[in-house]
PDB file of C-alpha atoms in Angstrom:
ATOM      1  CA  UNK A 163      87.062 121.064  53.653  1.00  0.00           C
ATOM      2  CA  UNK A 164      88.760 121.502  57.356  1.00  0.00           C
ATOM      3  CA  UNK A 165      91.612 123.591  55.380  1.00  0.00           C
ATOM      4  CA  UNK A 166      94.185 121.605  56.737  1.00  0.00           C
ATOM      5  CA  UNK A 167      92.961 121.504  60.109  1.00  0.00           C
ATOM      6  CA  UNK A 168      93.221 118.286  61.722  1.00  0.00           C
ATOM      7  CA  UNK A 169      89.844 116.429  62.400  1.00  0.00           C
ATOM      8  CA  UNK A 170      88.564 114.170  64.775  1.00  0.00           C
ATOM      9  CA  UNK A 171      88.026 110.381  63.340  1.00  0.00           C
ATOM     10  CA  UNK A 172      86.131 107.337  63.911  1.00  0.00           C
ATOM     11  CA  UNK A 173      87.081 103.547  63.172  1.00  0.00           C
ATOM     12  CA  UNK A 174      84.311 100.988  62.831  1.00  0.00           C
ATOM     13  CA  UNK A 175      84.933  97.435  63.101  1.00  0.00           C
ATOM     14  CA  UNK A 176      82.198  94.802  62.550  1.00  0.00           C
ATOM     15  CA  UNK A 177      80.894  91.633  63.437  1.00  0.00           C
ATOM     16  CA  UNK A 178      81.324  87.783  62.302  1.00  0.00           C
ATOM     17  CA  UNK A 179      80.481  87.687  58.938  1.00  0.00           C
ATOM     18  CA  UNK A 180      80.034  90.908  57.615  1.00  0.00           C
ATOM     19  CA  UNK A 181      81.854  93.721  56.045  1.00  0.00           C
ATOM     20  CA  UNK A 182      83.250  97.634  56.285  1.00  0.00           C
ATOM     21  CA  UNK A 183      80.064  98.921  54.821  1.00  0.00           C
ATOM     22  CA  UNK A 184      77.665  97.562  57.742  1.00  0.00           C
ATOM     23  CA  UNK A 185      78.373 100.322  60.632  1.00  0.00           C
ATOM     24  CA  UNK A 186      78.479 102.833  57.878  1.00  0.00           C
ATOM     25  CA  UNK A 187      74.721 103.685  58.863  1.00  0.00           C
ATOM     26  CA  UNK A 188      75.476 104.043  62.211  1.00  0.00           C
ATOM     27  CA  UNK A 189      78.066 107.222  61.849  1.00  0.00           C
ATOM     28  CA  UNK A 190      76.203 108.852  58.887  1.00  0.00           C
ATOM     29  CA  UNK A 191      75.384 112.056  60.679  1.00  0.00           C
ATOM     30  CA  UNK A 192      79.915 112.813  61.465  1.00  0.00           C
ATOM     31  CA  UNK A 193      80.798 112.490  58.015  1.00  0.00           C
ATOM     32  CA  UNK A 194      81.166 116.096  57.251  1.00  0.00           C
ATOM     33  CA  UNK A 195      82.580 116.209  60.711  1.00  0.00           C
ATOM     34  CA  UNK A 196      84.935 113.591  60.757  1.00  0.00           C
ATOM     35  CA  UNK A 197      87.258 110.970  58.955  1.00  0.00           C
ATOM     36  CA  UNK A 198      85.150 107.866  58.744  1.00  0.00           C
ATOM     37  CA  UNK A 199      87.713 104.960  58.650  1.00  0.00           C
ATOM     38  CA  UNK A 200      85.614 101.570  57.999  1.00  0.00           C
ATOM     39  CA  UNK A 201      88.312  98.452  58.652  1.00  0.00           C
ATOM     40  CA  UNK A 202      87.141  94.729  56.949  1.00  0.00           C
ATOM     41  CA  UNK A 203      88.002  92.053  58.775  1.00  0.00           C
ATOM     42  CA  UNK A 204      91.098  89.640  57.615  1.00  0.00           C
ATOM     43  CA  UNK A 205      89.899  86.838  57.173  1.00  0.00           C
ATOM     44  CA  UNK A 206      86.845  85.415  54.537  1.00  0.00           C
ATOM     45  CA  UNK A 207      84.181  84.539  57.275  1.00  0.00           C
ATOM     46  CA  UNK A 208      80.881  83.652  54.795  1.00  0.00           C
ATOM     47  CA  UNK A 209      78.750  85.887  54.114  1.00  0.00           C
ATOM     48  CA  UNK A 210      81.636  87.992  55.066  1.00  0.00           C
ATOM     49  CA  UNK A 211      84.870  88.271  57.148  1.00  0.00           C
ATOM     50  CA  UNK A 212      86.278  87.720  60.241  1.00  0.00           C
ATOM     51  CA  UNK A 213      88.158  89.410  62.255  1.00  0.00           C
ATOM     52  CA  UNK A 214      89.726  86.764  64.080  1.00  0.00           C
ATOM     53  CA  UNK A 215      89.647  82.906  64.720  1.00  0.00           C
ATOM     54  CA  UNK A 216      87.875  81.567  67.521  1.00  0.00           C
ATOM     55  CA  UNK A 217      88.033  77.959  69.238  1.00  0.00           C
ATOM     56  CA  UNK A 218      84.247  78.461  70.800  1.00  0.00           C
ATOM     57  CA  UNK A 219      82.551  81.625  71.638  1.00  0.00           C
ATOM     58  CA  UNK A 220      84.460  84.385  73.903  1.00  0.00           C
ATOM     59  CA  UNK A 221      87.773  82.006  73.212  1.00  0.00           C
ATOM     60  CA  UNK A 222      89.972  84.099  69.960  1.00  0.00           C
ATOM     61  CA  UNK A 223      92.814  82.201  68.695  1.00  0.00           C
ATOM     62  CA  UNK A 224      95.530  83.854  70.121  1.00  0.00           C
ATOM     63  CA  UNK A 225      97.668  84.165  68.130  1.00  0.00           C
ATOM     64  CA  UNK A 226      95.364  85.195  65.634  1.00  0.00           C
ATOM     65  CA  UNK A 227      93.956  88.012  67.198  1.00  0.00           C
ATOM     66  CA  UNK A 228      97.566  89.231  68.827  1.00  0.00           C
ATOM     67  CA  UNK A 229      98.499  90.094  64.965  1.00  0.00           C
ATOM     68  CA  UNK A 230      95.105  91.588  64.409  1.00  0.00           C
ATOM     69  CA  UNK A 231      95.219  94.300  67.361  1.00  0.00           C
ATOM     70  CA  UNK A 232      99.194  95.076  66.550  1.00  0.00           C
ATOM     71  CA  UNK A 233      97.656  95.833  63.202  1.00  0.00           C
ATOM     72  CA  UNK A 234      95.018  97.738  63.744  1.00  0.00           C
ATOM     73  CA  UNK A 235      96.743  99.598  66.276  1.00  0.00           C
ATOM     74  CA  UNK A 236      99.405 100.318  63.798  1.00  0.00           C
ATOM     75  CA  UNK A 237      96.430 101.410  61.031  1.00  0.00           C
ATOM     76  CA  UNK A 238      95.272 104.113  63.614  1.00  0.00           C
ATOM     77  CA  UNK A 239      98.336 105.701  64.301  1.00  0.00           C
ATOM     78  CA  UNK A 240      99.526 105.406  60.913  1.00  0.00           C
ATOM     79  CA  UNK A 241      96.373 107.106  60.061  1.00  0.00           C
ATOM     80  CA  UNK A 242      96.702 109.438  62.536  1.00  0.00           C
ATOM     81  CA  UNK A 243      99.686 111.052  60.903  1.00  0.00           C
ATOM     82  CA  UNK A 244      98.806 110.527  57.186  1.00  0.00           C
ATOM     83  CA  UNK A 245      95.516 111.832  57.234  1.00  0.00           C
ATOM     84  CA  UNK A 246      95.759 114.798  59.791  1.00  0.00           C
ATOM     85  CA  UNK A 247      93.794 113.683  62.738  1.00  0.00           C
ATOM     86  CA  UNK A 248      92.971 114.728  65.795  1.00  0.00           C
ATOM     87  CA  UNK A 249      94.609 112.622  67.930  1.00  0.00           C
ATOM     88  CA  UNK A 250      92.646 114.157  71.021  1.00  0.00           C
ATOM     89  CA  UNK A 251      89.144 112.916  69.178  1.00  0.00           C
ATOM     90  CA  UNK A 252      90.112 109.557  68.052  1.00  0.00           C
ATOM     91  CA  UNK A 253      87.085 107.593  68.317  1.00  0.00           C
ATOM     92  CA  UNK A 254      86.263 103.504  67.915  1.00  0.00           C
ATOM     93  CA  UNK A 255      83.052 101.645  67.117  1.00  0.00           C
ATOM     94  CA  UNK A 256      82.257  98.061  66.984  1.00  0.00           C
ATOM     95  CA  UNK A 257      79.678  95.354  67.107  1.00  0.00           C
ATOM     96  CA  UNK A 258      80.147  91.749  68.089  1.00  0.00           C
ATOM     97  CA  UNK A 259      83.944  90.699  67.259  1.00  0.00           C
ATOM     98  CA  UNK A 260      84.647  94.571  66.048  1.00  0.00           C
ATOM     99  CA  UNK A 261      83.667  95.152  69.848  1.00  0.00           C
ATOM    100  CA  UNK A 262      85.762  92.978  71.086  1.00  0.00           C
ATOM    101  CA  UNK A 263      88.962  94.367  69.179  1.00  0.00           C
ATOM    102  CA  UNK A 264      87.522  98.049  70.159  1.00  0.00           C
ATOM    103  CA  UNK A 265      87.293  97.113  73.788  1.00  0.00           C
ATOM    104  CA  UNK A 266      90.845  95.646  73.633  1.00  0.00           C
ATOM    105  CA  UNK A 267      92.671  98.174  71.319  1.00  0.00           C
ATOM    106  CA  UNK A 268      90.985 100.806  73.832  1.00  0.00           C
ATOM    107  CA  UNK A 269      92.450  98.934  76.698  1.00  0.00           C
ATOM    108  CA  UNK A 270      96.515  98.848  74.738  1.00  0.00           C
ATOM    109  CA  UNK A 271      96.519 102.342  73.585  1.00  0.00           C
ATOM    110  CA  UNK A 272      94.920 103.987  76.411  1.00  0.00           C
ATOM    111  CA  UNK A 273      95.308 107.618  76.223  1.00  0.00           C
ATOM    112  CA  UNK A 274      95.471 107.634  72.326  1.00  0.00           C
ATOM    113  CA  UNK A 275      91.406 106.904  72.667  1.00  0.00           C
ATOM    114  CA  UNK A 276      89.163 109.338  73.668  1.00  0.00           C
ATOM    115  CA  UNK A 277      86.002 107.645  73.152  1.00  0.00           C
ATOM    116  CA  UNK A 278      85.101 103.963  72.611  1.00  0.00           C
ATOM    117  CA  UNK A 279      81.342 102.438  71.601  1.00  0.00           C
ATOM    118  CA  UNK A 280      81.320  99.025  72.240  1.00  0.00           C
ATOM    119  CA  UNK A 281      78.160  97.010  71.139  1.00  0.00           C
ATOM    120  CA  UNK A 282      77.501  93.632  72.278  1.00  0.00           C
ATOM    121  CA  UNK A 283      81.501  92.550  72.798  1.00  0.00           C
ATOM    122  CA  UNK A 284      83.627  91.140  75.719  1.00  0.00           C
ATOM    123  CA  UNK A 285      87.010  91.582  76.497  1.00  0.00           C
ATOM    124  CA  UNK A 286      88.822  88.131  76.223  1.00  0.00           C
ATOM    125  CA  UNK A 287      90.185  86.539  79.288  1.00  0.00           C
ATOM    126  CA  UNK A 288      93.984  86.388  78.004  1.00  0.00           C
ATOM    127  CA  UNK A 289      93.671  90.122  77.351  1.00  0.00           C
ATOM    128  CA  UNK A 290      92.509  90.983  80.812  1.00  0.00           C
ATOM    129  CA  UNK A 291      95.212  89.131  82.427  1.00  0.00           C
ATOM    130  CA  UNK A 292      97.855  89.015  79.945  1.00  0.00           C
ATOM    131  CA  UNK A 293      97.736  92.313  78.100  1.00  0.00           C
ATOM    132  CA  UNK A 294      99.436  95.703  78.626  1.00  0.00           C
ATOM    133  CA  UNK A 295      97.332  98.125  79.475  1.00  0.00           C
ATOM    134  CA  UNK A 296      97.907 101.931  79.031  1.00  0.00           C
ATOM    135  CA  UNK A 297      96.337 104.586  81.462  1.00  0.00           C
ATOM    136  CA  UNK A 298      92.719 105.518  80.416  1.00  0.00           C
ATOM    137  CA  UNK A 299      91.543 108.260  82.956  1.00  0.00           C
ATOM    138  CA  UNK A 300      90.436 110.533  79.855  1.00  0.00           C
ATOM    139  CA  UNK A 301      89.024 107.248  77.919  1.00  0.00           C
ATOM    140  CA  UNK A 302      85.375 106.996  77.888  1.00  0.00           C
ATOM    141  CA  UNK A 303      83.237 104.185  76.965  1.00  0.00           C
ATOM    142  CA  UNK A 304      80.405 103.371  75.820  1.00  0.00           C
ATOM    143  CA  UNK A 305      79.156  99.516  76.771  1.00  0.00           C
ATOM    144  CA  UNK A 306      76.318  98.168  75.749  1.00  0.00           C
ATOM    145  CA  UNK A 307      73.994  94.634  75.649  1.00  0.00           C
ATOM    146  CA  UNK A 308      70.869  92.881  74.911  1.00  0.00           C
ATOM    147  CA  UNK A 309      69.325  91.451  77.661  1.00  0.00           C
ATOM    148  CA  UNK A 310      68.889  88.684  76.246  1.00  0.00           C
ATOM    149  CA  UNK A 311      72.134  88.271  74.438  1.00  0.00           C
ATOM    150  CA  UNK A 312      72.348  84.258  73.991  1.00  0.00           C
ATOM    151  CA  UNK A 313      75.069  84.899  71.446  1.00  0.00           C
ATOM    152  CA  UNK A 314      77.488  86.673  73.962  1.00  0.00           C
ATOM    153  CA  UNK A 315      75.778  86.808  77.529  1.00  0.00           C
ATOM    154  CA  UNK A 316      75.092  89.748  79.211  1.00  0.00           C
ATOM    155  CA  UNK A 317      77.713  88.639  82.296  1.00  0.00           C
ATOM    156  CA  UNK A 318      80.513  89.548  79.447  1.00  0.00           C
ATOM    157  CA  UNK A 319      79.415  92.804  79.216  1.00  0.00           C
ATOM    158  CA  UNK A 320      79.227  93.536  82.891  1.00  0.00           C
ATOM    159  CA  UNK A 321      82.889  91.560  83.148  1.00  0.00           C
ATOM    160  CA  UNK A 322      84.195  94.579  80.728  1.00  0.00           C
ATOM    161  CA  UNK A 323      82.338  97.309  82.503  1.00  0.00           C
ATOM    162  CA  UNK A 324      84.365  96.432  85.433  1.00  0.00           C
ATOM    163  CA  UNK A 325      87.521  96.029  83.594  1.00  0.00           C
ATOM    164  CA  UNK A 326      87.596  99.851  82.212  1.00  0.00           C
ATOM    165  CA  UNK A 327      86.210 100.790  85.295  1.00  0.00           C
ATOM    166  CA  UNK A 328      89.292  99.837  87.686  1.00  0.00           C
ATOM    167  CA  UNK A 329      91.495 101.165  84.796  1.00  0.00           C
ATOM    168  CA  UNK A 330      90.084 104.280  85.459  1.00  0.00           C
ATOM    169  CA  UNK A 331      88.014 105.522  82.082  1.00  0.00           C
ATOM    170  CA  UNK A 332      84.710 107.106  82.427  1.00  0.00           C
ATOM    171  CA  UNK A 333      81.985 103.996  81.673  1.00  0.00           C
ATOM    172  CA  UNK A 334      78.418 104.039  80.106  1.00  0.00           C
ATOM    173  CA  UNK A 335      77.074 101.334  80.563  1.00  0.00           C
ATOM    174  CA  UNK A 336      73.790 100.681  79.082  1.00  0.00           C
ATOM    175  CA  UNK A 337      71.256  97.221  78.461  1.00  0.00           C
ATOM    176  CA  UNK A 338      68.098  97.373  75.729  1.00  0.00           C
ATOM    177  CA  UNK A 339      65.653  94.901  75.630  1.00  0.00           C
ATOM    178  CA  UNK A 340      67.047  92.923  73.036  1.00  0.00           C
ATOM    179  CA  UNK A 341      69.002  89.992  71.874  1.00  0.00           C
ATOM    180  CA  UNK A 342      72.242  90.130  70.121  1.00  0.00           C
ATOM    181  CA  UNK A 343      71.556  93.295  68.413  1.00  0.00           C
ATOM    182  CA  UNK A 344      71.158  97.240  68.186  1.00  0.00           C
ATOM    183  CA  UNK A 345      68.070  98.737  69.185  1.00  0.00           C
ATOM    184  CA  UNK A 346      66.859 102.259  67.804  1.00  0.00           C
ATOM    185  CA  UNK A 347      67.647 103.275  71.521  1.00  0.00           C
ATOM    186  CA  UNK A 348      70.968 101.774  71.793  1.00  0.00           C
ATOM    187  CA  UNK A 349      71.601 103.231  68.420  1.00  0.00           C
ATOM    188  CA  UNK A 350      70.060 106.891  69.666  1.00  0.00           C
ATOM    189  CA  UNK A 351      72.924 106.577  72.920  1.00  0.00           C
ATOM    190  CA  UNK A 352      76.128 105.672  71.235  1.00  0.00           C
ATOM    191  CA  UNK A 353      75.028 108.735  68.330  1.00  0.00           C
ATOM    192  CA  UNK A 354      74.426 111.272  71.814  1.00  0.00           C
ATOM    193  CA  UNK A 355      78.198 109.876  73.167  1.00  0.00           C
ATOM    194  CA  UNK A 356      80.212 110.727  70.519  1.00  0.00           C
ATOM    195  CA  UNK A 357      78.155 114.023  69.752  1.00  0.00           C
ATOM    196  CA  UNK A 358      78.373 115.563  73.134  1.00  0.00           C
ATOM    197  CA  UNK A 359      81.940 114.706  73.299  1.00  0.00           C
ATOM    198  CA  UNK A 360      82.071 116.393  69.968  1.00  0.00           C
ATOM    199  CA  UNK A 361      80.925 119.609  70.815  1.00  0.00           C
ATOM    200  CA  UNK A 362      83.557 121.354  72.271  1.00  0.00           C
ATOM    201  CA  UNK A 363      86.169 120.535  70.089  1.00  0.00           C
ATOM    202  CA  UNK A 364      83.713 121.350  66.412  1.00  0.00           C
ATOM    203  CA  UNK A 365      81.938 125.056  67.922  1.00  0.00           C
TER     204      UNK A 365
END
């Protein structure tokens, strides 16, 4: 119970063709400290959703993916207020296409994130150039890739490191030896960035 104290939450998004319940495992040690919110993509994407269209990889439909970040943005903040949150410790997660809509919805609300995990994303081009972007200097984020990432090359992450980096947030930015994955060490790092930025705000 946090006896009406508000608490500090995470959102997961995940990949092409999956569902809410696959990032589950990755947060299991904050659920008695914080609201777990699990989002399932929009759109039926065998074996599981979607979370947006895409005309070839690292190219969303735009218009499909403008309605899914108003969306989700609006799901956080409507969440924020329903559910009590801490909207200092508002943290996102996601793999693949959740990564992508982490990376973006981190680069349109700015200030309302404090920490962001990105696994294995990009940030579209449109976004980058066409986007608003909010100030981020108390953002922080968490980037990582496989090295050999055939699915969505490593250059994509390094594009997005440098993105959040002139917008001012404070970047990790991290490569495994792996393909289009998470590693046991890439998994160990994100767990040690949202703990540490934890700590002050739990003790």
């Amino acid at each position: 119970m946090n006896n009406g104290k508000s608490r500090p939450a995470i959102f997961l998004f995940h990949g092409l063709g999956s569902n809410e319940d696959d990032l589950l495992q990755l947060v299991e040690e904050f659920k008695d400290q914080c609201h777990i919110f699990s989002l399932r993509g929009p759109i039926t994407h065998p074996p599981g959703y979607a979370f947006y269209t895409f005309e070839e990889e690292g190219k969303p439909t735009r218009e499909v993916f403008d309605k899914v970040i108003v969306f989700t943005q609006s799901f956080i903040m409507e969440a924020i207020k329903t559910f009590n949150l801490d909207n200092e410790k508002i943290y996102l997660i996601g793999f693949n296409q959740g990564a992508v809509v982490a990376e973006t919805l981190s680069l349109v609300m700015g200030q309302m994130i404090r920490g962001t995990v990105a696994l294995s994303g990009f940030l579209p081009d449109f976004v980058i150039d066409e986007y608003k972007k909010m100030p981020m200097d108390r953002l922080k984020i968490f980037i990582s890739h496989g090295e050999y990432d055939y699915v969505y090359p490593i250059q994509w992450g390094q594009k997005s490191q440098k993105v959040f980096t002139d917008y001012g947030a404070t970047v990790t930015y991290k490569t495994y030896p792996d393909g289009h994955g998470v590693t046991q060490d890439n998994l160990r790092d994100l767990v040690n960035f949202i703990a540490e930025d934890l700590i002050d705000k739990i003790n």
